[in-house]
CSV table of C-alpha atoms (C1' of nucleotides) in Angstrom, one decimal:
chain,number,residue,atom,x,y,z
A,3,MET,CA,-102.3,-192.4,7.1
A,4,ALA,CA,-101.8,-188.8,5.7
A,5,PRO,CA,-103.3,-186.0,7.2
A,6,THR,CA,-106.9,-185.1,4.5
A,7,ARG,CA,-107.0,-182.4,3.3
A,8,ARG,CA,-108.7,-180.6,5.6
A,9,SER,CA,-106.5,-178.1,7.7
A,10,SER,CA,-108.9,-175.3,7.8
A,11,SER,CA,-109.7,-174.0,11.5
A,12,LYS,CA,-113.2,-172.4,12.5
A,13,LYS,CA,-111.6,-169.1,12.7
A,14,GLU,CA,-109.7,-169.4,9.0
A,15,ARG,CA,-113.6,-170.6,7.4
A,16,ARG,CA,-115.1,-167.8,8.9
A,17,GLN,CA,-112.7,-165.9,7.4
A,18,GLU,CA,-113.1,-167.3,3.7
A,19,SER,CA,-117.1,-167.4,4.2
A,20,GLU,CA,-116.6,-163.8,5.2
A,21,LYS,CA,-115.1,-162.9,2.0
A,22,LEU,CA,-116.8,-164.5,-0.6
A,23,ILE,CA,-119.8,-163.1,0.8
A,24,LEU,CA,-118.0,-159.5,1.2
A,25,SER,CA,-116.7,-160.4,-3.0
A,26,ALA,CA,-120.3,-160.7,-4.0
A,27,ALA,CA,-121.6,-157.8,-2.2
A,28,GLU,CA,-119.5,-155.6,-3.4
A,29,LYS,CA,-120.2,-156.8,-7.2
A,30,VAL,CA,-124.3,-156.9,-6.3
A,31,PHE,CA,-123.9,-153.5,-4.9
A,32,ALA,CA,-122.2,-152.1,-7.6
A,33,GLU,CA,-124.4,-153.5,-9.9
A,34,ALA,CA,-127.9,-152.2,-8.2
A,35,GLY,CA,-126.8,-150.0,-5.8
A,36,PHE,CA,-128.0,-150.4,-2.3
A,37,GLY,CA,-131.0,-149.6,-3.2
A,38,GLY,CA,-131.3,-151.8,-5.9
A,39,ALA,CA,-128.7,-154.6,-4.2
A,40,THR,CA,-131.1,-157.6,-2.9
A,41,MET,CA,-129.8,-160.2,-0.7
A,42,GLN,CA,-131.2,-162.8,-2.0
A,43,LEU,CA,-128.9,-162.0,-4.9
A,44,ILE,CA,-126.5,-162.0,-3.5
A,45,ALA,CA,-126.8,-164.8,-1.2
A,46,ASP,CA,-127.2,-166.3,-5.3
A,47,VAL,CA,-124.1,-164.5,-6.5
A,48,ALA,CA,-121.9,-165.9,-3.8
A,49,GLY,CA,-124.0,-169.7,-3.9
A,50,LEU,CA,-125.5,-169.6,0.0
A,51,PRO,CA,-128.7,-169.5,0.7
A,52,LYS,CA,-129.8,-166.1,1.6
A,53,ALA,CA,-130.4,-166.8,5.7
A,54,ASN,CA,-126.5,-168.2,5.4
A,55,LEU,CA,-125.9,-164.2,5.0
A,56,HIS,CA,-128.2,-163.2,7.9
A,57,TYR,CA,-125.9,-165.4,9.9
A,58,TYR,CA,-122.7,-163.9,9.2
A,59,PHE,CA,-124.4,-159.9,8.4
A,60,PRO,CA,-127.6,-159.0,10.6
A,61,THR,CA,-128.6,-156.5,8.2
A,62,LYS,CA,-128.1,-154.7,4.9
A,63,GLU,CA,-126.1,-151.7,5.8
A,64,SER,CA,-124.0,-153.7,8.1
A,65,LEU,CA,-122.9,-156.4,4.8
A,66,TYR,CA,-122.6,-152.3,3.2
A,67,ARG,CA,-120.9,-150.7,5.6
A,68,GLN,CA,-118.1,-153.1,5.6
A,69,VAL,CA,-117.2,-153.6,1.8
A,70,VAL,CA,-117.6,-149.5,1.5
A,71,GLN,CA,-114.8,-150.6,4.8
A,72,ASN,CA,-113.1,-152.1,2.4
A,73,ILE,CA,-112.7,-150.7,-0.3
A,74,PHE,CA,-111.4,-146.8,1.8
A,75,GLN,CA,-108.3,-149.2,3.2
A,76,ILE,CA,-107.6,-150.2,-0.3
A,77,TRP,CA,-106.8,-146.5,-1.0
A,78,LEU,CA,-105.6,-145.2,1.6
A,79,GLN,CA,-102.9,-147.9,1.5
A,80,ALA,CA,-101.7,-146.4,-1.8
A,81,ALA,CA,-101.0,-143.4,-0.4
A,82,ASP,CA,-98.0,-144.7,0.7
A,83,ILE,CA,-96.6,-144.1,-2.3
A,84,PHE,CA,-97.7,-140.4,-2.4
A,85,ASP,CA,-95.4,-140.4,0.7
A,86,ALA,CA,-92.5,-142.1,0.1
A,87,ALA,CA,-92.2,-140.1,-3.0
A,88,ASP,CA,-89.4,-137.4,-3.0
A,89,GLY,CA,-90.6,-134.7,-6.2
A,90,PRO,CA,-94.4,-134.0,-6.9
A,91,ALA,CA,-93.2,-136.4,-10.6
A,92,GLU,CA,-92.3,-139.2,-8.5
A,93,GLY,CA,-95.5,-139.4,-5.9
A,94,ILE,CA,-97.2,-137.9,-8.0
A,95,GLY,CA,-96.4,-140.1,-11.2
A,96,ALA,CA,-97.0,-143.0,-9.2
A,97,TYR,CA,-100.1,-142.6,-7.3
A,98,ILE,CA,-101.7,-141.9,-10.4
A,99,ASP,CA,-100.4,-144.8,-11.0
A,100,ALA,CA,-102.3,-146.8,-8.4
A,101,LYS,CA,-104.9,-145.1,-8.7
A,102,MET,CA,-105.3,-146.4,-12.0
A,103,GLU,CA,-104.6,-149.7,-11.3
A,104,ILE,CA,-106.8,-149.9,-8.8
A,105,SER,CA,-109.5,-148.7,-10.7
A,106,ARG,CA,-108.1,-151.8,-13.1
A,107,ARG,CA,-108.6,-154.4,-10.5
A,108,HIS,CA,-111.5,-153.0,-8.5
A,109,PRO,CA,-113.7,-151.2,-10.8
A,110,GLU,CA,-116.7,-152.6,-8.0
A,111,GLY,CA,-115.5,-151.2,-4.9
A,112,SER,CA,-114.5,-148.6,-6.3
A,113,LYS,CA,-118.2,-147.9,-8.5
A,114,VAL,CA,-120.0,-148.9,-4.2
A,115,TRP,CA,-117.7,-145.9,-3.3
A,116,ALA,CA,-119.0,-143.3,-5.3
A,117,SER,CA,-122.6,-144.3,-4.7
A,118,GLU,CA,-122.0,-144.0,-1.3
A,119,VAL,CA,-120.7,-140.6,-1.8
A,120,MET,CA,-123.4,-139.3,-4.2
A,121,HIS,CA,-126.1,-140.7,-1.8
A,122,GLY,CA,-124.8,-138.1,1.0
A,123,ALA,CA,-122.0,-141.0,2.6
A,124,PRO,CA,-125.3,-141.9,4.8
A,125,VAL,CA,-123.0,-144.5,6.0
A,126,ILE,CA,-119.7,-143.2,6.2
A,127,GLN,CA,-119.8,-139.6,6.6
A,128,ASP,CA,-118.0,-140.1,9.9
A,129,TYR,CA,-115.2,-141.3,7.6
A,130,LEU,CA,-115.0,-138.4,5.5
A,131,GLU,CA,-115.2,-136.4,8.9
A,132,THR,CA,-112.6,-137.9,9.5
A,133,THR,CA,-110.2,-140.3,8.7
A,134,LEU,CA,-110.1,-139.0,4.8
A,135,MET,CA,-109.6,-135.3,6.0
A,136,GLU,CA,-106.2,-135.4,8.1
A,137,TRP,CA,-105.4,-137.8,5.3
A,138,THR,CA,-106.3,-134.8,3.2
A,139,ALA,CA,-104.8,-132.5,5.0
A,140,GLY,CA,-101.4,-133.8,5.1
A,141,ARG,CA,-100.7,-134.4,0.8
A,142,ALA,CA,-101.9,-130.7,0.8
A,143,ASP,CA,-99.6,-129.9,3.4
A,144,VAL,CA,-96.5,-132.1,1.4
A,145,ILE,CA,-97.7,-130.4,-2.1
A,146,ARG,CA,-97.6,-127.0,-0.3
A,147,ARG,CA,-94.0,-127.6,0.5
A,148,TRP,CA,-93.3,-129.2,-2.9
A,149,ILE,CA,-94.1,-125.5,-4.6
A,150,ASP,CA,-92.7,-123.3,-1.8
A,151,GLU,CA,-89.5,-125.7,-2.9
A,152,GLY,CA,-90.4,-124.4,-6.2
A,153,ARG,CA,-90.1,-128.4,-7.9
A,154,MET,CA,-94.1,-127.1,-9.1
A,155,ASP,CA,-96.5,-124.7,-10.5
A,156,PRO,CA,-98.2,-122.7,-7.5
A,157,VAL,CA,-101.7,-124.4,-7.0
A,158,ASP,CA,-104.4,-125.0,-4.9
A,159,PRO,CA,-103.8,-128.1,-3.5
A,160,ASP,CA,-106.6,-129.5,-2.9
A,161,HIS,CA,-109.1,-128.7,-6.1
A,162,LEU,CA,-104.9,-130.4,-7.4
A,163,LEU,CA,-105.9,-133.6,-5.2
A,164,TYR,CA,-109.6,-133.4,-6.2
A,165,MET,CA,-108.4,-133.7,-10.0
A,166,LEU,CA,-106.6,-136.9,-8.6
A,167,TRP,CA,-109.0,-139.1,-7.8
A,168,ALA,CA,-112.1,-137.3,-11.0
A,169,THR,CA,-109.7,-138.2,-13.3
A,170,THR,CA,-108.2,-142.1,-12.0
A,171,GLN,CA,-111.9,-142.9,-10.5
A,172,HIS,CA,-113.6,-142.1,-13.9
A,173,TYR,CA,-111.8,-145.3,-15.4
A,174,ALA,CA,-113.7,-147.8,-13.3
A,175,ASP,CA,-117.0,-145.5,-12.6
A,176,PHE,CA,-117.8,-144.7,-16.0
A,177,GLY,CA,-115.6,-148.0,-17.2
A,178,HIS,CA,-118.9,-148.9,-19.1
A,179,GLN,CA,-119.1,-146.1,-21.2
A,180,ILE,CA,-116.0,-145.5,-21.8
A,181,GLU,CA,-116.2,-149.5,-22.7
A,182,THR,CA,-118.6,-148.2,-25.0
A,183,LEU,CA,-117.1,-145.6,-26.4
A,184,ASN,CA,-114.5,-148.0,-27.0
A,185,GLY,CA,-116.7,-150.1,-29.6
A,186,GLY,CA,-117.8,-151.9,-26.8
A,187,ALA,CA,-114.7,-153.8,-26.2
A,188,PRO,CA,-113.0,-153.0,-22.4
A,189,LEU,CA,-110.1,-151.3,-23.1
A,190,SER,CA,-106.6,-153.6,-23.6
A,191,ASP,CA,-103.1,-153.3,-21.7
A,192,ASP,CA,-101.7,-150.9,-24.2
A,193,GLN,CA,-105.1,-148.7,-23.7
A,194,TRP,CA,-105.0,-149.4,-20.6
A,195,GLU,CA,-101.0,-148.3,-20.5
A,196,ALA,CA,-101.8,-145.1,-22.4
A,197,ALA,CA,-104.7,-144.0,-20.6
A,198,LYS,CA,-102.2,-144.0,-17.6
A,199,ALA,CA,-99.4,-141.4,-19.4
A,200,SER,CA,-101.3,-139.4,-20.6
A,201,VAL,CA,-103.8,-138.5,-17.3
A,202,LYS,CA,-99.6,-138.6,-16.1
A,203,GLN,CA,-98.2,-136.0,-18.7
A,204,ILE,CA,-101.0,-133.6,-18.8
A,205,ILE,CA,-101.4,-133.4,-14.7
A,206,LEU,CA,-97.5,-133.4,-14.4
A,207,ARG,CA,-97.5,-130.9,-17.0
A,208,GLY,CA,-100.1,-129.0,-16.2
A,209,ILE,CA,-98.9,-128.5,-12.1
A,210,GLY,CA,-95.3,-128.3,-13.9
A,211,ALA,CA,-93.7,-130.8,-12.4
A,212,LEU,CA,-92.3,-132.7,-16.2
A,213,ASP,CA,-90.0,-129.4,-16.5
B,27,MET,CA,-163.8,-107.3,-13.9
B,28,ALA,CA,-160.0,-108.2,-15.0
B,29,PRO,CA,-159.5,-111.9,-16.4
B,30,THR,CA,-158.2,-114.0,-12.9
B,31,ARG,CA,-154.9,-115.9,-12.7
B,32,ARG,CA,-156.6,-118.9,-14.8
B,33,SER,CA,-154.3,-118.2,-18.2
B,34,SER,CA,-153.4,-121.3,-19.1
B,35,SER,CA,-153.9,-123.9,-21.7
B,36,LYS,CA,-154.8,-127.3,-21.3
B,37,LYS,CA,-151.0,-127.8,-22.5
B,38,GLU,CA,-149.0,-125.4,-20.5
B,39,ARG,CA,-151.2,-126.8,-17.8
B,40,ARG,CA,-149.6,-130.8,-18.3
B,41,GLN,CA,-146.3,-129.2,-19.0
B,42,GLU,CA,-146.5,-127.4,-15.4
B,43,SER,CA,-147.2,-130.8,-14.3
B,44,GLU,CA,-145.0,-132.9,-16.0
B,45,LYS,CA,-142.0,-130.6,-14.9
B,46,LEU,CA,-142.8,-130.1,-11.6
B,47,ILE,CA,-142.9,-133.9,-11.0
B,48,LEU,CA,-139.4,-134.5,-13.3
B,49,SER,CA,-137.7,-131.9,-10.3
B,50,ALA,CA,-139.2,-134.0,-7.3
B,51,ALA,CA,-138.0,-137.2,-9.4
B,52,GLU,CA,-134.3,-135.9,-10.6
B,53,LYS,CA,-134.1,-135.1,-7.4
B,54,VAL,CA,-135.0,-138.2,-5.6
B,55,PHE,CA,-132.8,-140.2,-8.4
B,56,ALA,CA,-129.9,-138.5,-7.3
B,57,GLU,CA,-130.4,-139.0,-3.5
B,58,ALA,CA,-131.3,-142.6,-3.5
B,59,GLY,CA,-130.6,-143.8,-7.2
B,60,PHE,CA,-132.8,-145.8,-9.6
B,61,GLY,CA,-133.4,-149.1,-7.5
B,62,GLY,CA,-134.3,-146.9,-3.7
B,63,ALA,CA,-136.1,-144.3,-4.9
B,64,THR,CA,-139.8,-144.8,-4.7
B,65,MET,CA,-142.9,-143.2,-7.0
B,66,GLN,CA,-144.6,-142.4,-3.5
B,67,LEU,CA,-141.2,-140.1,-2.0
B,68,ILE,CA,-141.2,-138.3,-5.8
B,69,ALA,CA,-144.7,-138.0,-5.3
B,70,ASP,CA,-144.4,-136.8,-1.4
B,71,VAL,CA,-141.4,-134.8,-2.6
B,72,ALA,CA,-143.8,-132.6,-5.3
B,73,GLY,CA,-146.6,-132.6,-3.4
B,74,LEU,CA,-148.7,-135.3,-5.1
B,75,PRO,CA,-150.8,-138.6,-4.6
B,76,LYS,CA,-148.6,-141.2,-6.6
B,77,ALA,CA,-150.7,-142.4,-8.0
B,78,ASN,CA,-150.9,-138.7,-10.0
B,79,LEU,CA,-148.0,-139.7,-10.6
B,80,HIS,CA,-148.8,-142.2,-13.2
B,81,TYR,CA,-151.8,-140.4,-14.8
B,82,TYR,CA,-148.5,-138.5,-16.4
B,83,PHE,CA,-145.6,-141.2,-16.4
B,84,PRO,CA,-146.8,-144.3,-16.2
B,85,THR,CA,-143.7,-146.0,-14.7
B,86,LYS,CA,-141.5,-145.4,-12.8
B,87,GLU,CA,-138.7,-146.6,-15.4
B,88,SER,CA,-140.6,-143.9,-18.0
B,89,LEU,CA,-140.3,-141.1,-15.3
B,90,TYR,CA,-136.4,-142.4,-14.8
B,91,ARG,CA,-135.8,-142.2,-18.8
B,92,GLN,CA,-137.0,-138.9,-19.2
B,93,VAL,CA,-134.4,-137.5,-16.6
B,94,VAL,CA,-131.4,-139.0,-17.9
B,95,GLN,CA,-133.2,-137.5,-21.0
B,96,ASN,CA,-133.1,-134.3,-19.9
B,97,ILE,CA,-129.9,-133.9,-18.6
B,98,PHE,CA,-128.1,-135.4,-21.7
B,99,GLN,CA,-129.5,-132.9,-23.7
B,100,ILE,CA,-128.1,-130.4,-21.6
B,101,TRP,CA,-124.7,-131.6,-21.1
B,102,LEU,CA,-125.0,-131.6,-25.2
B,103,GLN,CA,-125.9,-127.9,-25.4
B,104,ALA,CA,-122.7,-127.6,-23.4
B,105,ALA,CA,-121.0,-128.8,-26.6
B,106,ASP,CA,-122.1,-126.1,-29.0
B,107,ILE,CA,-119.6,-123.8,-27.0
B,108,PHE,CA,-116.9,-125.8,-27.6
B,109,ASP,CA,-117.5,-126.1,-31.5
B,110,ALA,CA,-117.4,-122.0,-31.7
B,111,ALA,CA,-114.1,-121.6,-30.4
B,112,ASP,CA,-111.0,-120.8,-32.7
B,113,GLY,CA,-108.5,-123.0,-30.5
B,114,PRO,CA,-108.4,-125.2,-27.5
B,115,ALA,CA,-107.2,-122.8,-25.2
B,116,GLU,CA,-110.5,-120.9,-26.3
B,117,GLY,CA,-112.4,-123.7,-26.7
B,118,ILE,CA,-111.9,-125.9,-24.0
B,119,GLY,CA,-111.6,-123.7,-22.2
B,120,ALA,CA,-114.7,-122.2,-22.6
B,121,TYR,CA,-115.8,-126.1,-22.1
B,122,ILE,CA,-115.1,-126.4,-18.7
B,123,ASP,CA,-116.7,-123.3,-17.7
B,124,ALA,CA,-119.9,-124.6,-19.3
B,125,LYS,CA,-119.8,-127.8,-17.7
B,126,MET,CA,-118.3,-126.7,-13.9
B,127,GLU,CA,-121.1,-124.0,-14.7
B,128,ILE,CA,-124.4,-127.4,-15.2
B,129,SER,CA,-122.5,-129.1,-11.7
B,130,ARG,CA,-122.4,-126.4,-9.9
B,131,ARG,CA,-126.7,-125.5,-10.9
B,132,HIS,CA,-128.0,-128.8,-12.0
B,133,PRO,CA,-125.8,-131.2,-9.3
B,134,GLU,CA,-128.3,-133.3,-9.1
B,135,GLY,CA,-128.7,-134.1,-13.1
B,136,SER,CA,-125.2,-135.2,-13.1
B,137,LYS,CA,-125.6,-137.6,-10.3
B,138,VAL,CA,-128.6,-139.8,-11.7
B,139,TRP,CA,-126.6,-140.1,-14.6
B,140,ALA,CA,-123.3,-140.9,-13.4
B,141,SER,CA,-125.8,-144.2,-11.5
B,142,GLU,CA,-126.9,-145.1,-14.7
B,143,VAL,CA,-123.9,-145.3,-16.1
B,144,MET,CA,-122.1,-147.4,-13.2
B,145,HIS,CA,-125.3,-149.3,-13.0
B,146,GLY,CA,-123.6,-150.6,-17.1
B,147,ALA,CA,-125.9,-147.9,-18.7
B,148,PRO,CA,-129.8,-150.0,-18.8
B,149,VAL,CA,-131.7,-147.0,-19.5
B,150,ILE,CA,-129.5,-144.4,-21.8
B,151,GLN,CA,-127.5,-147.6,-23.7
B,152,ASP,CA,-128.7,-146.4,-27.2
B,153,TYR,CA,-127.8,-143.0,-26.9
B,154,LEU,CA,-124.4,-143.6,-25.8
B,155,GLU,CA,-124.2,-146.3,-28.4
B,156,THR,CA,-125.3,-143.5,-30.8
B,157,THR,CA,-125.5,-140.2,-29.8
B,158,LEU,CA,-122.3,-139.6,-27.5
B,159,MET,CA,-120.6,-141.7,-29.8
B,160,GLU,CA,-121.1,-139.4,-32.4
B,161,TRP,CA,-120.9,-136.5,-30.3
B,162,THR,CA,-117.4,-138.0,-29.0
B,163,ALA,CA,-115.7,-138.7,-32.5
B,164,GLY,CA,-116.5,-134.7,-33.7
B,165,ARG,CA,-114.5,-133.3,-31.1
B,166,ALA,CA,-111.7,-135.4,-31.1
B,167,ASP,CA,-111.7,-135.4,-34.4
B,168,VAL,CA,-111.2,-131.1,-33.6
B,169,ILE,CA,-109.1,-131.6,-31.0
B,170,ARG,CA,-106.1,-133.4,-33.4
B,171,ARG,CA,-107.2,-130.8,-35.8
B,172,TRP,CA,-105.5,-128.0,-33.1
B,173,ILE,CA,-102.7,-130.6,-32.3
B,174,ASP,CA,-101.9,-131.3,-36.4
B,175,GLU,CA,-102.2,-126.8,-36.5
B,176,GLY,CA,-100.0,-127.2,-33.7
B,177,ARG,CA,-101.8,-124.7,-31.0
B,178,MET,CA,-101.3,-127.7,-28.2
B,179,ASP,CA,-99.4,-130.9,-27.8
B,180,PRO,CA,-99.9,-133.9,-29.6
B,181,VAL,CA,-102.4,-135.6,-26.9
B,182,ASP,CA,-104.7,-138.3,-26.6
B,183,PRO,CA,-107.8,-136.7,-27.6
B,184,ASP,CA,-110.5,-140.1,-26.1
B,185,HIS,CA,-108.4,-139.3,-22.5
B,186,LEU,CA,-108.9,-135.8,-22.7
B,187,LEU,CA,-112.5,-135.3,-23.1
B,188,TYR,CA,-112.4,-137.9,-19.9
B,189,MET,CA,-110.8,-135.8,-17.8
B,190,LEU,CA,-112.9,-133.3,-19.2
B,191,TRP,CA,-115.8,-134.8,-18.2
B,192,ALA,CA,-114.2,-136.5,-15.0
B,193,THR,CA,-112.7,-133.4,-13.7
B,194,THR,CA,-115.5,-131.2,-14.2
B,195,GLN,CA,-118.9,-133.9,-13.2
B,196,HIS,CA,-116.6,-134.7,-10.3
B,197,TYR,CA,-117.7,-131.1,-8.9
B,198,ALA,CA,-120.9,-132.4,-8.6
B,199,ASP,CA,-121.4,-135.9,-8.1
B,200,PHE,CA,-118.5,-135.9,-5.8
B,201,GLY,CA,-119.8,-132.4,-4.4
B,202,HIS,CA,-121.0,-134.1,-0.8
B,203,GLN,CA,-117.5,-134.9,-0.2
B,204,ILE,CA,-115.9,-131.4,-1.4
B,205,GLU,CA,-118.1,-130.3,1.2
B,206,THR,CA,-117.4,-131.8,4.0
B,207,LEU,CA,-113.6,-132.1,3.6
B,208,ASN,CA,-114.8,-127.8,3.1
B,209,GLY,CA,-115.9,-127.9,6.4
B,210,GLY,CA,-119.2,-128.9,5.5
B,211,ALA,CA,-119.6,-125.5,3.8
B,212,PRO,CA,-120.4,-125.9,0.3
B,213,LEU,CA,-118.2,-123.7,-2.0
B,214,SER,CA,-118.8,-119.9,-2.1
B,215,ASP,CA,-118.5,-118.3,-5.1
B,216,ASP,CA,-115.1,-117.8,-5.1
B,217,GLN,CA,-114.2,-121.0,-4.1
B,218,TRP,CA,-116.5,-122.0,-7.1
B,219,GLU,CA,-113.9,-119.2,-9.0
B,220,ALA,CA,-111.1,-121.0,-7.0
B,221,ALA,CA,-111.6,-124.3,-8.6
B,222,LYS,CA,-112.3,-123.7,-12.6
B,223,ALA,CA,-109.3,-121.5,-13.0
B,224,SER,CA,-107.8,-125.1,-11.2
B,225,VAL,CA,-109.1,-127.0,-13.4
B,226,LYS,CA,-108.7,-124.7,-16.6
B,227,GLN,CA,-105.2,-123.5,-15.2
B,228,ILE,CA,-103.5,-127.1,-14.2
B,229,ILE,CA,-105.6,-129.0,-18.1
B,230,LEU,CA,-104.2,-125.5,-20.8
B,231,ARG,CA,-101.3,-125.6,-19.7
B,232,GLY,CA,-100.7,-129.4,-19.1
B,233,ILE,CA,-102.0,-130.3,-22.7
B,234,GLY,CA,-99.6,-126.8,-23.9
B,235,ALA,CA,-102.6,-124.4,-24.8
B,236,LEU,CA,-101.5,-121.8,-23.0
B,237,ASP,CA,-98.4,-120.8,-23.8
C,29,DG,C1',-177.4,-126.2,-19.4
C,30,DT,C1',-174.8,-130.5,-21.4
C,31,DG,C1',-172.5,-134.0,-23.4
C,32,DG,C1',-167.7,-135.3,-23.7
C,33,DT,C1',-162.6,-135.3,-22.4
C,34,DT,C1',-159.1,-135.1,-20.4
C,35,DC,C1',-157.1,-134.8,-15.0
C,36,DC,C1',-157.7,-136.7,-10.0
C,37,DT,C1',-157.4,-139.6,-6.4
C,38,DG,C1',-158.3,-143.1,-2.3
C,39,DA,C1',-158.1,-147.6,-1.7
C,40,DC,C1',-156.4,-151.9,-3.3
C,41,DC,C1',-153.6,-155.8,-5.5
C,42,DG,C1',-150.2,-159.2,-6.0
C,43,DT,C1',-145.2,-159.3,-5.2
C,44,DA,C1',-140.9,-158.6,-3.9
C,45,DT,C1',-137.4,-157.4,-0.1
C,46,DG,C1',-135.5,-157.3,4.3
C,47,DG,C1',-135.3,-160.5,9.0
C,48,DT,C1',-136.7,-164.1,11.9
C,49,DC,C1',-136.5,-168.3,14.1
C,50,DA,C1',-136.6,-173.1,15.2
C,51,DA,C1',-134.9,-177.0,13.4
C,52,DA,C1',-131.3,-180.2,11.4
C,53,DT,C1',-126.2,-180.4,10.9
C,54,DT,C1',-121.7,-180.0,11.4
C,55,DC,C1',-117.4,-179.8,14.2
C,56,DA,C1',-114.1,-178.9,17.7
C,57,DG,C1',-112.6,-180.8,22.6
C,58,DA,C1',-112.9,-184.1,26.6
D,30,DT,C1',-118.1,-191.6,22.4
D,31,DC,C1',-120.3,-187.7,23.8
D,32,DT,C1',-120.9,-182.8,24.2
D,33,DG,C1',-121.7,-178.4,24.1
D,34,DA,C1',-121.2,-174.6,20.7
D,35,DA,C1',-121.0,-173.5,16.3
D,36,DT,C1',-123.1,-173.2,12.0
D,37,DT,C1',-126.4,-173.6,7.5
D,38,DT,C1',-130.8,-173.7,6.2
D,39,DG,C1',-136.0,-173.4,4.3
D,40,DA,C1',-140.4,-172.0,6.0
D,41,DC,C1',-142.0,-168.7,7.8
D,42,DC,C1',-144.6,-163.2,8.1
D,43,DA,C1',-144.5,-158.0,8.3
D,44,DT,C1',-143.7,-154.5,5.8
D,45,DA,C1',-143.6,-152.3,1.3
D,46,DC,C1',-143.7,-152.2,-3.3
D,47,DG,C1',-145.6,-150.9,-8.3
D,48,DG,C1',-148.7,-150.7,-10.7
D,49,DT,C1',-154.4,-151.2,-11.7
D,50,DC,C1',-158.6,-148.5,-11.2
D,51,DA,C1',-163.0,-146.7,-10.7
D,52,DG,C1',-165.7,-143.4,-9.1
D,53,DG,C1',-166.1,-138.2,-9.2
D,54,DA,C1',-164.2,-133.2,-10.1
D,55,DA,C1',-162.1,-129.9,-14.3
D,56,DC,C1',-162.3,-128.0,-17.6
D,57,DC,C1',-164.2,-126.9,-22.6
D,58,DA,C1',-166.5,-126.7,-27.0
D,59,DC,C1',-171.4,-126.2,-28.4
DNA sequence: GTGGTTCCTGACCGTATGGTCAAATTCAGA
DNA sequence: TCTGAATTTGACCATACGGTCAGGAACCAC
């Protein structure tokens, strides 16, 4: 007799459950904020009893922390593109593309992160002070090198990075506003491409990396 | 006998109380979000008993709505600068200055607005669909005219506006992150000027309005 | 003063929330 | 098949929340 479709191990099942809960939590936290989200609603979205959530994540805060950490990891990976690049037009352009794509594919995560930072980063302050600070310093060094090599205008690297974050994440965090101004419809594929192109054009030209 | 300092009329006293409550509410809503904010905490910050808040604002939502509307009004006023301008460098430059100044002076309001929009604008959806939509269309027309007159590069006006909002409001909404990356200290006067200059330089040069 | 209106506030209420727990069920390995 | 560990879940609890209300205080026109 062929083995019935039951090949998932204990650990696999645990990971699946955690992923299901984390996905539901990300959605609910993004829509309602930490304070407005309820474990009951997250449980409903996940299709599980509330008590089951507390088995995998002892507290609401521990669940929230895991959601925020996951988003941070996704963003850090987008940084690889930056580093692998040869010059500002390629590196920053690819970074904008990557972050715009994340805003499109993971808008909930971006919102949770924004909410967390806006509220003073009570949960991930240590990440800001360590990982993010190092990352920022490293990227600023790269930008300064490009400037020294005459491959882009002299601009403050920190403020350039802020602008990159702000513009790309805006399409996720303020997606509802953009959708409303777009006549109530989400941006189409073409409109997303136009958005990417606009952002890249203005910023890359703005730092003198397109000539 | 000189009149004792008691010259406030009934209406004035009412307005003062409302302003006190609104100010406290703006702070608390910004720090905790709508769901996380409590009437008790707002009352404590305002130095009033909780029941007194409900005398001036019957529900938490009505108080919140008033806070959001106030912010929106402040932003709309910044638009006047845009209209009074002669060309893109002057108009957009002044608009950036004005919005950066608002981010500096009213960061709480900006955060409340961001939070509201991120959560799907449950309270001010009608504002988005009417006032903001009209405002955006009007400003896009102005930008298109500047483009037609050859005073700036052809860029999508909507995406340019999004970029202006994103970059300027970022300094309020993500102020905590910026402060952390700045070594834990708020931006100094000089740093704010540098921020304004960087944003203006990159965007104005990026749209070809500086040549 | 006096009557009436506005303003203020402590005490209270129904509800919803985060979290607990013990009993029941499932599952892997011997 | 048996056993112990992992998992699932309904019922439950203490707390905190938004909101109410009645009674008192302050104020103003006459």
